């Protein structure tokens, strides 16, 4: 799994799945909180640098993006989400 920023709702689900490996992309310095939360729940997790987002999105099992707000054709999401979603989608990774 790959996430961007500190998705609170997605994080609630991830802490209940200790068999996952999660890559956390830091968006505006928000991933640190999620990394600590996952680590406390014994979920395998590691930060991923912005330069590695495309590679991670194409090799992940899924890309999880939490929207702060959504409209029929737009989503307000953390910085970097668009790149991760686009690469994941083009690689056939569920977004």
mmCIF file with all atom_site columns, C-alpha atoms in Angstrom:
data_model
loop_
_atom_site.group_PDB
_atom_site.id
_atom_site.type_symbol
_atom_site.label_atom_id
_atom_site.label_alt_id
_atom_site.label_comp_id
_atom_site.label_asym_id
_atom_site.label_entity_id
_atom_site.label_seq_id
_atom_site.pdbx_PDB_ins_code
_atom_site.Cartn_x
_atom_site.Cartn_y
_atom_site.Cartn_z
_atom_site.occupancy
_atom_site.B_iso_or_equiv
_atom_site.pdbx_formal_charge
_atom_site.auth_seq_id
_atom_site.auth_comp_id
_atom_site.auth_asym_id
_atom_site.auth_atom_id
_atom_site.pdbx_PDB_model_num
ATOM 1  C CA . UNK A 1 1  ? 0.000   0.000  0.000   1.00 0.00 ? 1  UNK A CA 1
ATOM 2  C CA . UNK A 1 2  ? 1.065   3.559  -0.556  1.00 0.00 ? 2  UNK A CA 1
ATOM 3  C CA . UNK A 1 3  ? -0.458  6.596  1.137   1.00 0.00 ? 3  UNK A CA 1
ATOM 4  C CA . UNK A 1 4  ? 0.196   10.321 0.872   1.00 0.00 ? 4  UNK A CA 1
ATOM 5  C CA . UNK A 1 5  ? 0.321   12.613 3.895   1.00 0.00 ? 5  UNK A CA 1
ATOM 6  C CA . UNK A 1 6  ? -1.517  11.712 7.090   1.00 0.00 ? 6  UNK A CA 1
ATOM 7  C CA . UNK A 1 7  ? -4.854  10.174 6.084   1.00 0.00 ? 7  UNK A CA 1
ATOM 8  C CA . UNK A 1 8  ? -6.747  9.802  9.366   1.00 0.00 ? 8  UNK A CA 1
ATOM 9  C CA . UNK A 1 9  ? -9.607  7.614  8.111   1.00 0.00 ? 9  UNK A CA 1
ATOM 10 C CA . UNK A 1 10 ? -7.327  5.417  6.001   1.00 0.00 ? 10 UNK A CA 1
ATOM 11 C CA . UNK A 1 11 ? -4.945  5.228  8.965   1.00 0.00 ? 11 UNK A CA 1
ATOM 12 C CA . UNK A 1 12 ? -7.759  3.877  11.146  1.00 0.00 ? 12 UNK A CA 1
ATOM 13 C CA . UNK A 1 13 ? -8.104  0.943  8.772   1.00 0.00 ? 13 UNK A CA 1
ATOM 14 C CA . UNK A 1 14 ? -4.385  0.366  8.253   1.00 0.00 ? 14 UNK A CA 1
ATOM 15 C CA . UNK A 1 15 ? -3.624  0.011  11.976  1.00 0.00 ? 15 UNK A CA 1
ATOM 16 C CA . UNK A 1 16 ? -6.014  -2.943 12.045  1.00 0.00 ? 16 UNK A CA 1
ATOM 17 C CA . UNK A 1 17 ? -4.077  -4.815 9.334   1.00 0.00 ? 17 UNK A CA 1
ATOM 18 C CA . UNK A 1 18 ? -0.707  -5.900 10.718  1.00 0.00 ? 18 UNK A CA 1
ATOM 19 C CA . UNK A 1 19 ? -0.037  -8.092 7.671   1.00 0.00 ? 19 UNK A CA 1
ATOM 20 C CA . UNK A 1 20 ? 0.325   -5.054 5.373   1.00 0.00 ? 20 UNK A CA 1
ATOM 21 C CA . UNK A 1 21 ? 3.428   -3.173 4.301   1.00 0.00 ? 21 UNK A CA 1
ATOM 22 C CA . UNK A 1 22 ? 2.730   0.540  3.931   1.00 0.00 ? 22 UNK A CA 1
ATOM 23 C CA . UNK A 1 23 ? 4.823   3.174  2.175   1.00 0.00 ? 23 UNK A CA 1
ATOM 24 C CA . UNK A 1 24 ? 4.037   6.650  3.456   1.00 0.00 ? 24 UNK A CA 1
ATOM 25 C CA . UNK A 1 25 ? 4.763   9.539  1.111   1.00 0.00 ? 25 UNK A CA 1
ATOM 26 C CA . UNK A 1 26 ? 5.427   12.719 3.012   1.00 0.00 ? 26 UNK A CA 1
ATOM 27 C CA . UNK A 1 27 ? 3.203   15.551 1.893   1.00 0.00 ? 27 UNK A CA 1
ATOM 28 C CA . UNK A 1 28 ? 3.723   18.824 3.696   1.00 0.00 ? 28 UNK A CA 1
ATOM 29 C CA . UNK A 1 29 ? 5.400   16.934 6.565   1.00 0.00 ? 29 UNK A CA 1
ATOM 30 C CA . UNK A 1 30 ? 2.282   14.968 7.514   1.00 0.00 ? 30 UNK A CA 1
ATOM 31 C CA . UNK A 1 31 ? 3.482   11.384 7.073   1.00 0.00 ? 31 UNK A CA 1
ATOM 32 C CA . UNK A 1 32 ? 5.484   11.313 10.300  1.00 0.00 ? 32 UNK A CA 1
ATOM 33 C CA . UNK A 1 33 ? 2.345   11.064 12.413  1.00 0.00 ? 33 UNK A CA 1
ATOM 34 C CA . UNK A 1 34 ? 1.015   8.164  10.329  1.00 0.00 ? 34 UNK A CA 1
ATOM 35 C CA . UNK A 1 35 ? 4.380   6.389  10.418  1.00 0.00 ? 35 UNK A CA 1
ATOM 36 C CA . UNK A 1 36 ? 4.483   6.579  14.229  1.00 0.00 ? 36 UNK A CA 1
ATOM 37 C CA . UNK A 1 37 ? 0.877   5.390  14.470  1.00 0.00 ? 37 UNK A CA 1
ATOM 38 C CA . UNK A 1 38 ? 1.500   2.407  12.189  1.00 0.00 ? 38 UNK A CA 1
ATOM 39 C CA . UNK A 1 39 ? 4.734   1.557  13.978  1.00 0.00 ? 39 UNK A CA 1
ATOM 40 C CA . UNK A 1 40 ? 2.943   1.508  17.361  1.00 0.00 ? 40 UNK A CA 1
ATOM 41 C CA . UNK A 1 41 ? 0.384   -0.896 15.843  1.00 0.00 ? 41 UNK A CA 1
ATOM 42 C CA . UNK A 1 42 ? 3.195   -3.172 14.544  1.00 0.00 ? 42 UNK A CA 1
ATOM 43 C CA . UNK A 1 43 ? 2.303   -2.493 10.905  1.00 0.00 ? 43 UNK A CA 1
ATOM 44 C CA . UNK A 1 44 ? 5.349   -2.618 8.615   1.00 0.00 ? 44 UNK A CA 1
ATOM 45 C CA . UNK A 1 45 ? 5.790   0.903  7.290   1.00 0.00 ? 45 UNK A CA 1
ATOM 46 C CA . UNK A 1 46 ? 8.453   3.122  5.843   1.00 0.00 ? 46 UNK A CA 1
ATOM 47 C CA . UNK A 1 47 ? 8.663   6.648  4.530   1.00 0.00 ? 47 UNK A CA 1
ATOM 48 C CA . UNK A 1 48 ? 9.098   7.184  0.831   1.00 0.00 ? 48 UNK A CA 1
ATOM 49 C CA . UNK A 1 49 ? 10.835  10.163 -0.708  1.00 0.00 ? 49 UNK A CA 1
ATOM 50 C CA . UNK A 1 50 ? 8.990   12.343 -3.182  1.00 0.00 ? 50 UNK A CA 1
ATOM 51 C CA . UNK A 1 51 ? 11.433  11.324 -5.923  1.00 0.00 ? 51 UNK A CA 1
ATOM 52 C CA . UNK A 1 52 ? 10.376  7.694  -5.513  1.00 0.00 ? 52 UNK A CA 1
ATOM 53 C CA . UNK A 1 53 ? 6.608   8.199  -5.704  1.00 0.00 ? 53 UNK A CA 1
ATOM 54 C CA . UNK A 1 54 ? 6.264   7.048  -9.312  1.00 0.00 ? 54 UNK A CA 1
ATOM 55 C CA . UNK A 1 55 ? 8.200   3.818  -8.752  1.00 0.00 ? 55 UNK A CA 1
ATOM 56 C CA . UNK A 1 56 ? 6.325   3.054  -5.540  1.00 0.00 ? 56 UNK A CA 1
ATOM 57 C CA . UNK A 1 57 ? 2.923   3.693  -7.116  1.00 0.00 ? 57 UNK A CA 1
ATOM 58 C CA . UNK A 1 58 ? 3.669   1.315  -9.963  1.00 0.00 ? 58 UNK A CA 1
ATOM 59 C CA . UNK A 1 59 ? 4.863   -1.479 -7.661  1.00 0.00 ? 59 UNK A CA 1
ATOM 60 C CA . UNK A 1 60 ? 2.356   -1.109 -4.805  1.00 0.00 ? 60 UNK A CA 1
ATOM 61 C CA . UNK A 1 61 ? -0.663  -3.394 -4.421  1.00 0.00 ? 61 UNK A CA 1
ATOM 62 C CA . UNK A 1 62 ? -2.908  -0.332 -4.052  1.00 0.00 ? 62 UNK A CA 1
ATOM 63 C CA . UNK A 1 63 ? -2.745  3.448  -3.840  1.00 0.00 ? 63 UNK A CA 1
ATOM 64 C CA . UNK A 1 64 ? -4.818  4.917  -1.013  1.00 0.00 ? 64 UNK A CA 1
ATOM 65 C CA . UNK A 1 65 ? -5.654  8.618  -1.177  1.00 0.00 ? 65 UNK A CA 1
ATOM 66 C CA . UNK A 1 66 ? -7.862  10.340 1.354   1.00 0.00 ? 66 UNK A CA 1
ATOM 67 C CA . UNK A 1 67 ? -9.663  13.384 0.018   1.00 0.00 ? 67 UNK A CA 1
ATOM 68 C CA . UNK A 1 68 ? -10.278 16.388 2.243   1.00 0.00 ? 68 UNK A CA 1
ATOM 69 C CA . UNK A 1 69 ? -13.176 17.360 -0.024  1.00 0.00 ? 69 UNK A CA 1
ATOM 70 C CA . UNK A 1 70 ? -14.651 16.078 -3.276  1.00 0.00 ? 70 UNK A CA 1
ATOM 71 C CA . UNK A 1 71 ? -16.880 17.259 -6.104  1.00 0.00 ? 71 UNK A CA 1
ATOM 72 C CA . UNK A 1 72 ? -18.113 15.322 -9.147  1.00 0.00 ? 72 UNK A CA 1
ATOM 73 C CA . UNK A 1 73 ? -14.951 16.083 -11.157 1.00 0.00 ? 73 UNK A CA 1
ATOM 74 C CA . UNK A 1 74 ? -12.448 17.336 -8.565  1.00 0.00 ? 74 UNK A CA 1
ATOM 75 C CA . UNK A 1 75 ? -10.801 16.153 -5.357  1.00 0.00 ? 75 UNK A CA 1
ATOM 76 C CA . UNK A 1 76 ? -8.909  18.155 -2.762  1.00 0.00 ? 76 UNK A CA 1
ATOM 77 C CA . UNK A 1 77 ? -6.079  15.892 -1.611  1.00 0.00 ? 77 UNK A CA 1
ATOM 78 C CA . UNK A 1 78 ? -2.543  16.205 -0.232  1.00 0.00 ? 78 UNK A CA 1
ATOM 79 C CA . UNK A 1 79 ? 0.265   17.480 -2.439  1.00 0.00 ? 79 UNK A CA 1
ATOM 80 C CA . UNK A 1 80 ? 1.645   14.638 -4.541  1.00 0.00 ? 80 UNK A CA 1
ATOM 81 C CA . UNK A 1 81 ? -1.604  12.665 -4.640  1.00 0.00 ? 81 UNK A CA 1
ATOM 82 C CA . UNK A 1 82 ? -2.252  13.444 -8.293  1.00 0.00 ? 82 UNK A CA 1
ATOM 83 C CA . UNK A 1 83 ? 1.119   12.040 -9.368  1.00 0.00 ? 83 UNK A CA 1
ATOM 84 C CA . UNK A 1 84 ? 0.726   8.896  -7.286  1.00 0.00 ? 84 UNK A CA 1
ATOM 85 C CA . UNK A 1 85 ? -2.824  8.318  -8.550  1.00 0.00 ? 85 UNK A CA 1
ATOM 86 C CA . UNK A 1 86 ? -1.900  8.919  -12.205 1.00 0.00 ? 86 UNK A CA 1
ATOM 87 C CA . UNK A 1 87 ? 1.125   6.623  -12.138 1.00 0.00 ? 87 UNK A CA 1
ATOM 88 C CA . UNK A 1 88 ? -0.728  3.961  -10.198 1.00 0.00 ? 88 UNK A CA 1
ATOM 89 C CA . UNK A 1 89 ? -3.622  4.045  -12.618 1.00 0.00 ? 89 UNK A CA 1
ATOM 90 C CA . UNK A 1 90 ? -1.371  3.857  -15.690 1.00 0.00 ? 90 UNK A CA 1
ATOM 91 C CA . UNK A 1 91 ? 0.472   0.887  -14.132 1.00 0.00 ? 91 UNK A CA 1
ATOM 92 C CA . UNK A 1 92 ? -2.805  -0.913 -13.387 1.00 0.00 ? 92 UNK A CA 1
ATOM 93 C CA . UNK A 1 93 ? -2.518  -0.428 -9.621  1.00 0.00 ? 93 UNK A CA 1
ATOM 94 C CA . UNK A 1 94 ? -5.924  0.015  -7.949  1.00 0.00 ? 94 UNK A CA 1
ATOM 95 C CA . UNK A 1 95 ? -6.376  3.630  -6.817  1.00 0.00 ? 95 UNK A CA 1
#
